[in-house]
mmCIF file of C-alpha atoms in Angstrom:
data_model
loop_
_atom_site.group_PDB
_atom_site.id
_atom_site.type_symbol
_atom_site.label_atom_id
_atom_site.label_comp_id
_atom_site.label_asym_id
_atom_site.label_seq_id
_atom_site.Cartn_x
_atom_site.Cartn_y
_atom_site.Cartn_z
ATOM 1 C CA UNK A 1 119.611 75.387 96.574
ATOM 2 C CA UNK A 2 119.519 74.568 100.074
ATOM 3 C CA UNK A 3 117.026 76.867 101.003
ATOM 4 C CA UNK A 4 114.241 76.345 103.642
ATOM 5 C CA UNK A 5 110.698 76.811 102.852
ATOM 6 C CA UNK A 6 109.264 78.057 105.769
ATOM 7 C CA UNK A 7 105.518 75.738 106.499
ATOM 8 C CA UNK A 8 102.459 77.977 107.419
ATOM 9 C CA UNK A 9 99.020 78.193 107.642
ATOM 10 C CA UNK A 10 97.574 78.378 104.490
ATOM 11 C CA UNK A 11 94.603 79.605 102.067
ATOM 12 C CA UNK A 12 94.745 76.482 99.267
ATOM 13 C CA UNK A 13 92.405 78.486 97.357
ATOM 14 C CA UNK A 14 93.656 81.886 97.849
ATOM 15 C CA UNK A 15 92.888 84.456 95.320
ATOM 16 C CA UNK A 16 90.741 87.838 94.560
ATOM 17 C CA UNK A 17 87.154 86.520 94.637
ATOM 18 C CA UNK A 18 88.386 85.131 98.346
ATOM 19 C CA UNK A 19 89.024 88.959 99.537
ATOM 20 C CA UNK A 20 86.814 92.120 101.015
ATOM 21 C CA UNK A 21 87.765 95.549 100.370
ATOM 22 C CA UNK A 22 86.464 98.633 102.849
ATOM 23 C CA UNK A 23 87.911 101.186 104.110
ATOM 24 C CA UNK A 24 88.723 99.478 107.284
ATOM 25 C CA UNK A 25 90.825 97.151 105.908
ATOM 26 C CA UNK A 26 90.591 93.872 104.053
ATOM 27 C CA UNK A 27 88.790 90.688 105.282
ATOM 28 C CA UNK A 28 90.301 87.435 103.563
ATOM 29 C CA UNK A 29 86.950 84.760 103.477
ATOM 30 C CA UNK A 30 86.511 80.776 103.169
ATOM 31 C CA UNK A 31 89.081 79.099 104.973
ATOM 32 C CA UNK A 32 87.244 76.123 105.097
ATOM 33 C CA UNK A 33 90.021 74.162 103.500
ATOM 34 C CA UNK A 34 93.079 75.450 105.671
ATOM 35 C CA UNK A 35 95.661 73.217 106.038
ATOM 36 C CA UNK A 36 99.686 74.175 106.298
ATOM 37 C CA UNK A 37 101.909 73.976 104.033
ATOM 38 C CA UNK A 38 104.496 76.523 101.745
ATOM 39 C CA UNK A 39 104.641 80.092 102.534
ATOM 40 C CA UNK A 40 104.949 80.551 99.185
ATOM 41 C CA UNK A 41 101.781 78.736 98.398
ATOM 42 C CA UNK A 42 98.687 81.655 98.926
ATOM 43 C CA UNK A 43 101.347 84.673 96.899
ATOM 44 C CA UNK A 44 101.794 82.643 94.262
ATOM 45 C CA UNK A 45 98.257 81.278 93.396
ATOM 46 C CA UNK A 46 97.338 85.170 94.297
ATOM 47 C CA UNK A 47 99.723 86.489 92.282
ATOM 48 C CA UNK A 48 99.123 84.163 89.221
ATOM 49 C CA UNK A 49 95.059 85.014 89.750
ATOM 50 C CA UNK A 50 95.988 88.682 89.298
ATOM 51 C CA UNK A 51 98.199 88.145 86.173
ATOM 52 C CA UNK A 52 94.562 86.515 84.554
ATOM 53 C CA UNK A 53 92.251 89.058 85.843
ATOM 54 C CA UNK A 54 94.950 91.646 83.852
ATOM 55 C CA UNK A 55 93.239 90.345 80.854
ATOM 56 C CA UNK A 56 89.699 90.856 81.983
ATOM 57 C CA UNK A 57 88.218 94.187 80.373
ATOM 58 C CA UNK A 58 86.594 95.269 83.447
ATOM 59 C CA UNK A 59 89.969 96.088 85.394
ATOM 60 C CA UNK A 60 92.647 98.431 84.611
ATOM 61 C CA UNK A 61 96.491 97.314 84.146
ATOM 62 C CA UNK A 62 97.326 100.170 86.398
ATOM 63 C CA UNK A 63 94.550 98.639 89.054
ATOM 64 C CA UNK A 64 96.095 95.436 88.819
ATOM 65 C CA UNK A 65 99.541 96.860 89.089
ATOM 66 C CA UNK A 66 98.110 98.702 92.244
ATOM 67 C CA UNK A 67 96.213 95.377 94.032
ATOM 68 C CA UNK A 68 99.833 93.393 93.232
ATOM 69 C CA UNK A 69 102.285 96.332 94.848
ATOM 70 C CA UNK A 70 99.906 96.306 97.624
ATOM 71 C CA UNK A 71 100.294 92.268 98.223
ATOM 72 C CA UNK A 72 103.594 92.241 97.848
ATOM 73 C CA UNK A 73 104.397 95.146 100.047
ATOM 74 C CA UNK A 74 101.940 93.243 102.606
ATOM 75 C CA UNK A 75 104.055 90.154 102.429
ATOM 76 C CA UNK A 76 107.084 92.403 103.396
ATOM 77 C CA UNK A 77 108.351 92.251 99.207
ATOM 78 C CA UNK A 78 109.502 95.117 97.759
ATOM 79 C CA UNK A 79 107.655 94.979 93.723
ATOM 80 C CA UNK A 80 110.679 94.581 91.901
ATOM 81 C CA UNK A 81 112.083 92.460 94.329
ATOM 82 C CA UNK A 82 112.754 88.330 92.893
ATOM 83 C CA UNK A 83 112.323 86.054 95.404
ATOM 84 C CA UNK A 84 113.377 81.704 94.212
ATOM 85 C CA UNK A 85 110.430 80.501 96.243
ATOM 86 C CA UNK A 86 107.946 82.987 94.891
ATOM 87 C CA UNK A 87 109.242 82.373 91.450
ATOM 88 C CA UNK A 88 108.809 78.660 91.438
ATOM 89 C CA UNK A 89 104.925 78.877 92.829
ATOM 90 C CA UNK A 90 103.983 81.400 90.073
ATOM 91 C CA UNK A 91 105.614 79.187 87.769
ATOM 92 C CA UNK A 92 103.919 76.147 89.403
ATOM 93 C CA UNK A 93 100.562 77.806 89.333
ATOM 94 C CA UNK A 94 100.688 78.453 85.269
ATOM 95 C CA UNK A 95 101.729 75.097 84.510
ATOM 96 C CA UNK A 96 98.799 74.089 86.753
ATOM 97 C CA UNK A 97 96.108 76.172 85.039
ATOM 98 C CA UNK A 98 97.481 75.327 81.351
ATOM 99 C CA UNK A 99 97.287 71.904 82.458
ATOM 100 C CA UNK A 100 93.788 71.740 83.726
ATOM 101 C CA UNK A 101 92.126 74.686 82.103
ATOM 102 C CA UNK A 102 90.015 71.898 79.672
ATOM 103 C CA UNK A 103 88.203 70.641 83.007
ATOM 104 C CA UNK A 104 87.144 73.871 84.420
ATOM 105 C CA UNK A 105 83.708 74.464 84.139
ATOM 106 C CA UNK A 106 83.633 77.662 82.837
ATOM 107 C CA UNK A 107 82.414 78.673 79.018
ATOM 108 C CA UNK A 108 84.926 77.766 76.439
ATOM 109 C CA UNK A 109 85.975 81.005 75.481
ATOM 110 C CA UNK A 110 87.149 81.902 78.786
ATOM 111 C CA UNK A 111 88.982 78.312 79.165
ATOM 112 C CA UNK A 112 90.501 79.529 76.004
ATOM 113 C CA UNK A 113 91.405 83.164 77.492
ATOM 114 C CA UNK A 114 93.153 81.552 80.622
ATOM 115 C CA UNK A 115 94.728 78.966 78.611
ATOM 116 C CA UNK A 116 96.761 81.630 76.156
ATOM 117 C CA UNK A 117 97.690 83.825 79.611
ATOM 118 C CA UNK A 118 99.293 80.696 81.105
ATOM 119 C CA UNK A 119 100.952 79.737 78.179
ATOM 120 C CA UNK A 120 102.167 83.361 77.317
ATOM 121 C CA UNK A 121 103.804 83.444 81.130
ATOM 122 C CA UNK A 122 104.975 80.444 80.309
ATOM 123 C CA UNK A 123 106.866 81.133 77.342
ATOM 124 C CA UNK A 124 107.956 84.712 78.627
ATOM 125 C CA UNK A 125 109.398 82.792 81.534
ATOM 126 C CA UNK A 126 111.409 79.882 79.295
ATOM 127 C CA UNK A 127 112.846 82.929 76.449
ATOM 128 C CA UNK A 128 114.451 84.609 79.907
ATOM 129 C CA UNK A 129 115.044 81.718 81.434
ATOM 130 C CA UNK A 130 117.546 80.595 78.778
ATOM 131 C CA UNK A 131 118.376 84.201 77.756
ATOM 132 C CA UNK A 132 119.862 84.731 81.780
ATOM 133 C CA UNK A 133 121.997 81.478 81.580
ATOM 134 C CA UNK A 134 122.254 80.691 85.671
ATOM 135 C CA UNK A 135 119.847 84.005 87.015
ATOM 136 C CA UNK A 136 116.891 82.007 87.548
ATOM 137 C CA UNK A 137 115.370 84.382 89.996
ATOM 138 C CA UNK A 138 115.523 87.338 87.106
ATOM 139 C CA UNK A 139 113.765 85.381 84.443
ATOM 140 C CA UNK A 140 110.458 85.239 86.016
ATOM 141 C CA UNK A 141 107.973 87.962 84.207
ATOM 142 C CA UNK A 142 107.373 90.652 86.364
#
């Protein structure tokens, strides 16, 4: 309440497919669509896109775990730490894919794959939501 989002430069479409990995570093790609807007925008979609990838076979949980301490820390967040702005874009970026999942183009079984994650977060988030009465910040799934 009464908090100031800070307005950057953003990423609209931030998330791992938009990222290099070498040794020297990491090289974020496509910012054809920059524009400015939330600083919570690009940590939240990233941070949501990691929560679906969790579910793909090919990477670990402890991999995942790894890639998110590493973006938070990054951002200057601590991995246990709750920030309100974070929490409402992760939120935000569930709803979003739940919403629009059915228009995606990819096969059905994988609209069906996201669709259950988002939901699951979703519900997660709403049982600690009303379990934590006026802690907002502490209900979102970590």
């Amino acid at each position: 309440e009464g908090q100031d989002f800070p307005v950057v430069g953003e990423h609209p479409d931030f998330q791992p497919d938009n990222i290099l990995l070498s040794s020297d570093g990491v090289t974020v790609l496509d910012f054809t669509s920059f524009r400015y807007g939330s600083a919570y925008n690009d940590p939240g979609r990233f941070l949501a896109s990691l929560d679906f990838l969790s579910k793909n076979p090919f990477y670990s949980r402890g991999t995942i775990r790894t890639l998110m301490t590493a973006f938070l820390r990054g951002y200057g967040w601590r991995e246990n730490e709750k920030d309100p702005g974070l929490a409402v874009y992760l939120v935000r970026y569930m709803v979003q894919a739940a919403a629009t999942v059915r228009s995606w183009s990819y096969a059905i079984p994988v609209k069906r794959l996201v669709q259950r994650r988002a939901m699951a977060f979703l519900y997660a988030w709403s049982r600690r939501i009303i379990s934590s009465g006026d802690n907002f910040v502490g209900a979102v799934p970590g």
